[in-house]
Every structure is written in C-alpha cells, then in structure tokens.
Amino acid sequence: MKGPKLIPPDAQAGARYDVGYGRPPEEIRFKPGRSGNPRGRPRGSRNKKPALNEERLKEIVLEEAYRRITVRDGHRNVSVPMAQAIVRSMAVNAAKGQHRAQRLFAEMLSSTERQNKAQVDEWFCAALDYKIDWEEELHRREILAITNLPDPLPHPDQVKIDMDTGMARIEGPATKEALAEVLRWREKQTEFQKELEWIEADLKRARKPERIAILEADKKQVKRVLETISTALGKLDWRR
C-alpha cells in the first residue's frame, strides 16, 4: 500500500517561496509535463553552413597540410609537414618507375615552375615600369626646376634591371621605415667615428703606460662597433 504523496513545505500552496539561485519566480518555473523549449530546435541548425567569410574547409585543409608527422628518412626518423611527406612519397614512387606517380609529379612540378615564372615576370614588368615612369617624372621636374617635391622611395636609381636574366631587384631602403633605420645607423656611425677620433687624439698626448693601455682597448672596441655598423649599412644603405 502506497503512502500519501509527500509535498515539501516550499511546494505547498500558500507556502513562503524565497527567490534566489536555483529558485526562479514561480510564474516562470518549468511545469511538470511541459517542455522547456516547446518550439524545439530550429530546422537545419545542426547542419548550419558556415558564413562565406569563414572558409572553414580551407583552414582545415591547410592545418592538415602543414601538420608535422614523423617519417622514416634512411636510418633515422624526421619530423616534416604532411604536404612535404606526400610530395616526397610521390617523388620516390616516380623515381621507382610508377607511371601514375611520374605523371602526377611532372604535372605538379610543371605547374609550380609556371606559377613561379609568372610571379617573376610580373615583378620584373612592374619594376621596369616603375623605373621608367619615375625617371621621366624626375627629368620633367629637373627641366621645370621643380625642387619642392620629395624624391620617390625607392628612387628609380635603386631599381636594378638585368635584361639578360630578366631579374629585377631594389638596392637600399624601399620604405619609410627602412630609410629611418638607415638614418639611425648613419647617426650612430658618425657618433662612434667622432669617438674614435677623440681616442686617437688622446693616445697622441698620453704618456703613462696604464692610460695608453686603456685607450688602446677603447680604440679596439670602438673599431669593432664601427665594423658592425658598416656591415649593417652595407645590407641596408644605398647611395647614388
């Protein structure tokens, strides 16, 4: 025989009900036998497509392509990106005489070289056009005695064109940031050059061996700094 249903005091009619954490107001509490989401899940929400700007599949493909895996290379294990391992396997199979691998590898190599050449050709044409256009503009300024306009950066003389190889390159700073760095190095070079001159002048006047030894050590240190600066400027600087 079942006993009477026990109802806790806070659920009895007219009982005091304290609203708080885990105790919502009575009018919005879930009712027995009624769903808390009567409308249910929106149709297609589980299979909702990503927005066009997300391109999640591309991200997944790239993540997998460059995920590092361990492969056997001779007598040792090496860690390489997945894409590199696949290309290496294809090249090995092609070298072994597998016709399908040979065809795929040849097509991939041809496509890669074709794209690289297209990029080089595009850069060469852009550099050549830039050099010609700015040379004409600077010549026009010279004829008209226009001196209040700044020179372009990079200067057309910095653009080196090799018609034999079809290659183009820029010597020296090509941006404002790079130019500012060059100017900073030049300023430091001037400061240390002056310091070297002061040390050499002090050496001529020095008589005590201890003083001479200190100055000689300082001179060597400053010369090393100047060599470092000269090397840095050799990579960054350009002068007409």
Short mmCIF file of C-alpha atoms in Angstrom, two decimals:
data_model
loop_
_atom_site.label_atom_id
_atom_site.label_comp_id
_atom_site.label_asym_id
_atom_site.label_seq_id
_atom_site.Cartn_x
_atom_site.Cartn_y
_atom_site.Cartn_z
CA MET A 1 0.00 0.00 0.00
CA LYS A 2 1.36 3.32 -1.08
CA GLY A 3 1.53 6.08 1.43
CA PRO A 4 0.36 9.63 0.81
CA LYS A 5 2.42 11.77 -1.56
CA LEU A 6 4.76 13.91 0.43
CA ILE A 7 4.92 17.52 -0.66
CA PRO A 8 7.81 19.60 0.68
CA PRO A 9 6.82 22.69 2.60
CA ASP A 10 8.13 25.13 -0.05
CA ALA A 11 5.89 23.49 -2.68
CA GLN A 12 2.69 23.60 -0.72
CA ALA A 13 0.01 26.05 -1.70
CA GLY A 14 0.39 29.32 0.03
CA ALA A 15 3.81 28.39 1.38
CA ARG A 16 6.52 31.02 1.52
CA TYR A 17 8.87 30.84 -1.53
CA ASP A 18 12.26 32.53 -1.46
CA VAL A 19 13.52 33.55 -4.92
CA GLY A 20 17.27 33.09 -5.41
CA TYR A 21 19.97 30.99 -7.06
CA GLY A 22 18.30 27.85 -8.46
CA ARG A 23 14.91 29.13 -7.26
CA PRO A 24 13.28 31.19 -10.05
CA PRO A 25 9.98 33.01 -9.57
CA GLU A 26 7.01 30.65 -9.55
CA GLU A 27 5.44 32.08 -12.70
CA ILE A 28 8.45 31.20 -14.89
CA ARG A 29 9.33 27.83 -13.35
CA PHE A 30 9.10 24.72 -15.52
CA LYS A 31 5.75 22.99 -15.15
CA PRO A 32 5.53 19.18 -14.90
CA GLY A 33 4.73 17.60 -18.28
CA ARG A 34 5.59 20.70 -20.29
CA SER A 35 8.70 21.16 -22.42
CA GLY A 36 11.05 24.00 -21.62
CA ASN A 37 11.53 24.51 -25.37
CA PRO A 38 8.09 23.97 -26.91
CA ARG A 39 9.17 25.16 -30.37
CA GLY A 40 12.05 22.70 -30.47
CA ARG A 41 15.39 23.05 -32.28
CA PRO A 42 15.23 25.24 -35.39
CA ARG A 43 15.26 23.18 -38.58
CA GLY A 44 18.73 22.74 -40.04
CA SER A 45 20.53 24.26 -37.05
CA ARG A 46 22.68 21.16 -36.62
CA ASN A 47 23.85 21.31 -40.26
CA LYS A 48 24.13 25.09 -40.45
CA LYS A 49 26.62 26.17 -43.11
CA PRO A 50 29.49 28.46 -42.12
CA ALA A 51 29.46 32.03 -43.32
CA LEU A 52 31.15 32.73 -46.64
CA ASN A 53 33.95 34.65 -44.97
CA GLU A 54 34.82 31.76 -42.64
CA GLU A 55 36.14 29.30 -45.28
CA ARG A 56 36.45 26.61 -42.64
CA LEU A 57 37.26 23.86 -45.13
CA LYS A 58 40.28 25.77 -46.41
CA GLU A 59 41.50 26.25 -42.86
CA ILE A 60 41.12 22.53 -42.16
CA VAL A 61 42.96 21.60 -45.36
CA LEU A 62 45.86 23.96 -44.57
CA GLU A 63 46.07 22.77 -40.98
CA GLU A 64 46.33 19.17 -42.14
CA ALA A 65 48.75 20.02 -44.94
CA TYR A 66 51.23 21.62 -42.55
CA ARG A 67 50.67 19.34 -39.57
CA ARG A 68 54.01 17.78 -38.74
CA ILE A 69 54.33 14.00 -38.84
CA THR A 70 57.22 11.61 -38.25
CA VAL A 71 58.56 9.74 -41.27
CA ARG A 72 61.49 7.47 -41.88
CA ASP A 73 64.44 9.05 -43.69
CA GLY A 74 67.18 6.49 -44.21
CA HIS A 75 68.21 5.27 -40.77
CA ARG A 76 66.51 7.99 -38.75
CA ASN A 77 63.11 9.46 -38.06
CA VAL A 78 62.46 13.06 -39.08
CA SER A 79 59.54 15.41 -38.49
CA VAL A 80 58.16 17.05 -41.64
CA PRO A 81 54.88 18.72 -42.67
CA MET A 82 52.25 16.39 -44.10
CA ALA A 83 52.42 18.12 -47.50
CA GLN A 84 56.19 17.59 -47.71
CA ALA A 85 55.81 13.92 -46.79
CA ILE A 86 53.22 13.41 -49.53
CA VAL A 87 55.35 15.14 -52.18
CA ARG A 88 58.41 13.16 -51.08
CA SER A 89 56.49 9.89 -51.29
CA MET A 90 55.22 10.81 -54.74
CA ALA A 91 58.74 11.69 -55.94
CA VAL A 92 60.15 8.42 -54.58
CA ASN A 93 57.43 6.39 -56.29
CA ALA A 94 58.04 8.30 -59.52
CA ALA A 95 61.76 7.50 -59.30
CA LYS A 96 60.86 3.84 -58.84
CA GLY A 97 59.04 3.87 -62.17
CA GLN A 98 55.40 4.13 -61.16
CA HIS A 99 53.75 5.77 -64.16
CA ARG A 100 50.88 7.39 -62.25
CA ALA A 101 53.28 8.93 -59.73
CA GLN A 102 55.54 10.10 -62.56
CA ARG A 103 52.65 11.82 -64.33
CA LEU A 104 51.33 13.48 -61.17
CA PHE A 105 54.77 14.64 -60.08
CA ALA A 106 55.58 16.03 -63.55
CA GLU A 107 52.29 17.93 -63.65
CA MET A 108 52.82 19.33 -60.16
CA LEU A 109 56.41 20.38 -60.93
CA SER A 110 55.40 22.00 -64.22
CA SER A 111 52.56 23.90 -62.55
CA THR A 112 54.82 25.12 -59.74
CA GLU A 113 57.54 26.32 -62.10
CA ARG A 114 54.96 28.01 -64.32
CA GLN A 115 53.49 29.90 -61.36
CA ASN A 116 56.94 30.92 -60.13
CA LYS A 117 57.89 32.24 -63.57
CA ALA A 118 54.64 34.18 -63.80
CA GLN A 119 55.37 35.86 -60.46
CA VAL A 120 58.94 36.72 -61.51
CA ASP A 121 57.74 38.12 -64.84
CA GLU A 122 55.06 40.19 -63.12
CA TRP A 123 57.59 41.64 -60.67
CA PHE A 124 60.09 42.37 -63.48
CA CYS A 125 57.49 44.25 -65.54
CA ALA A 126 56.29 46.21 -62.51
CA ALA A 127 59.86 47.18 -61.56
CA LEU A 128 60.71 48.19 -65.12
CA ASP A 129 57.57 50.33 -65.45
CA TYR A 130 58.28 51.96 -62.08
CA LYS A 131 61.85 52.81 -63.06
CA ILE A 132 60.92 54.25 -66.46
CA ASP A 133 57.95 56.26 -65.17
CA TRP A 134 59.88 57.83 -62.30
CA GLU A 135 62.92 58.60 -64.45
CA GLU A 136 60.62 60.51 -66.80
CA GLU A 137 58.96 62.32 -63.89
CA LEU A 138 62.27 63.32 -62.29
CA HIS A 139 63.52 64.53 -65.68
CA ARG A 140 60.38 66.63 -66.04
CA ARG A 141 60.94 68.15 -62.59
CA GLU A 142 64.53 68.97 -63.49
CA ILE A 143 63.54 70.74 -66.71
CA LEU A 144 60.83 72.76 -64.95
CA ALA A 145 63.10 73.46 -61.94
CA ILE A 146 60.66 71.82 -59.55
CA THR A 147 62.51 71.37 -56.28
CA ASN A 148 59.76 71.37 -53.66
CA LEU A 149 58.67 67.77 -54.24
CA PRO A 150 60.32 64.82 -52.46
CA ASP A 151 62.12 62.08 -54.33
CA PRO A 152 60.26 58.79 -54.64
CA LEU A 153 61.07 55.90 -52.36
CA PRO A 154 62.57 53.76 -53.67
CA HIS A 155 64.44 56.06 -56.06
CA PRO A 156 64.46 54.79 -59.67
CA ASP A 157 68.25 54.50 -59.48
CA GLN A 158 67.74 51.94 -56.72
CA VAL A 159 65.79 49.70 -59.09
CA LYS A 160 68.32 47.45 -60.79
CA ILE A 161 67.19 45.76 -64.01
CA ASP A 162 69.08 42.84 -65.56
CA MET A 163 67.79 42.38 -69.10
CA ASP A 164 69.93 39.28 -69.65
CA THR A 165 68.44 37.29 -66.77
CA GLY A 166 65.06 39.00 -66.66
CA MET A 167 65.54 39.77 -62.96
CA ALA A 168 64.90 42.97 -61.03
CA ARG A 169 65.89 43.99 -57.53
CA ILE A 170 65.87 47.02 -55.26
CA GLU A 171 69.06 48.18 -53.57
CA GLY A 172 68.75 50.02 -50.28
CA PRO A 173 65.70 51.16 -48.30
CA ALA A 174 62.40 50.90 -50.13
CA THR A 175 60.09 52.08 -47.33
CA LYS A 176 59.98 54.97 -44.87
CA GLU A 177 60.66 52.57 -42.02
CA ALA A 178 63.73 51.13 -43.74
CA LEU A 179 65.01 54.62 -44.55
CA ALA A 180 64.56 55.69 -40.91
CA GLU A 181 66.59 52.67 -39.82
CA VAL A 182 69.37 53.58 -42.24
CA LEU A 183 69.42 57.15 -40.91
CA ARG A 184 69.70 55.84 -37.35
CA TRP A 185 72.66 53.64 -38.28
CA ARG A 186 74.33 56.57 -40.08
CA GLU A 187 73.89 58.73 -36.98
CA LYS A 188 75.44 56.05 -34.78
CA GLN A 189 78.28 55.65 -37.27
CA THR A 190 79.02 59.38 -37.08
CA GLU A 191 78.98 59.33 -33.27
CA PHE A 192 81.38 56.41 -32.99
CA GLN A 193 83.63 57.87 -35.69
CA LYS A 194 83.97 61.05 -33.63
CA GLU A 195 84.66 58.98 -30.53
CA LEU A 196 87.41 57.13 -32.39
CA GLU A 197 88.99 60.45 -33.39
CA TRP A 198 88.93 61.62 -29.75
CA ILE A 199 90.58 58.39 -28.58
CA GLU A 200 93.31 58.67 -31.21
CA ALA A 201 93.94 62.29 -30.20
CA ASP A 202 94.19 61.25 -26.53
CA LEU A 203 96.62 58.49 -27.49
CA LYS A 204 98.98 61.03 -29.02
CA ARG A 205 99.01 63.00 -25.78
CA ALA A 206 99.12 60.05 -23.38
CA ARG A 207 102.39 59.24 -21.64
CA LYS A 208 101.55 56.78 -18.88
CA PRO A 209 101.51 53.11 -19.92
CA GLU A 210 98.30 52.46 -17.94
CA ARG A 211 96.49 55.27 -19.75
CA ILE A 212 97.79 54.14 -23.13
CA ALA A 213 96.60 50.57 -22.46
CA ILE A 214 93.09 51.78 -21.58
CA LEU A 215 92.90 53.96 -24.68
CA GLU A 216 94.14 51.16 -26.93
CA ALA A 217 91.44 48.84 -25.54
CA ASP A 218 88.79 51.53 -26.09
CA LYS A 219 90.04 52.05 -29.63
CA LYS A 220 89.72 48.35 -30.46
CA GLN A 221 86.20 48.23 -29.05
CA VAL A 222 85.06 51.30 -30.99
CA LYS A 223 86.55 49.89 -34.19
CA ARG A 224 84.60 46.65 -33.68
CA VAL A 225 81.40 48.66 -33.25
CA LEU A 226 82.14 50.63 -36.42
CA GLU A 227 82.70 47.40 -38.34
CA THR A 228 79.34 46.10 -37.14
CA ILE A 229 77.62 49.31 -38.18
CA SER A 230 79.36 49.25 -41.55
CA THR A 231 78.15 45.69 -42.12
CA ALA A 232 74.60 46.66 -41.21
CA LEU A 233 74.67 49.68 -43.51
CA GLY A 234 76.09 47.53 -46.28
CA LYS A 235 72.89 45.50 -46.17
CA LEU A 236 70.50 48.43 -45.74
CA ASP A 237 72.08 51.54 -47.17
CA TRP A 238 72.23 52.84 -50.70
CA ARG A 239 73.87 55.95 -52.06
CA ARG A 240 73.76 57.32 -55.56
#
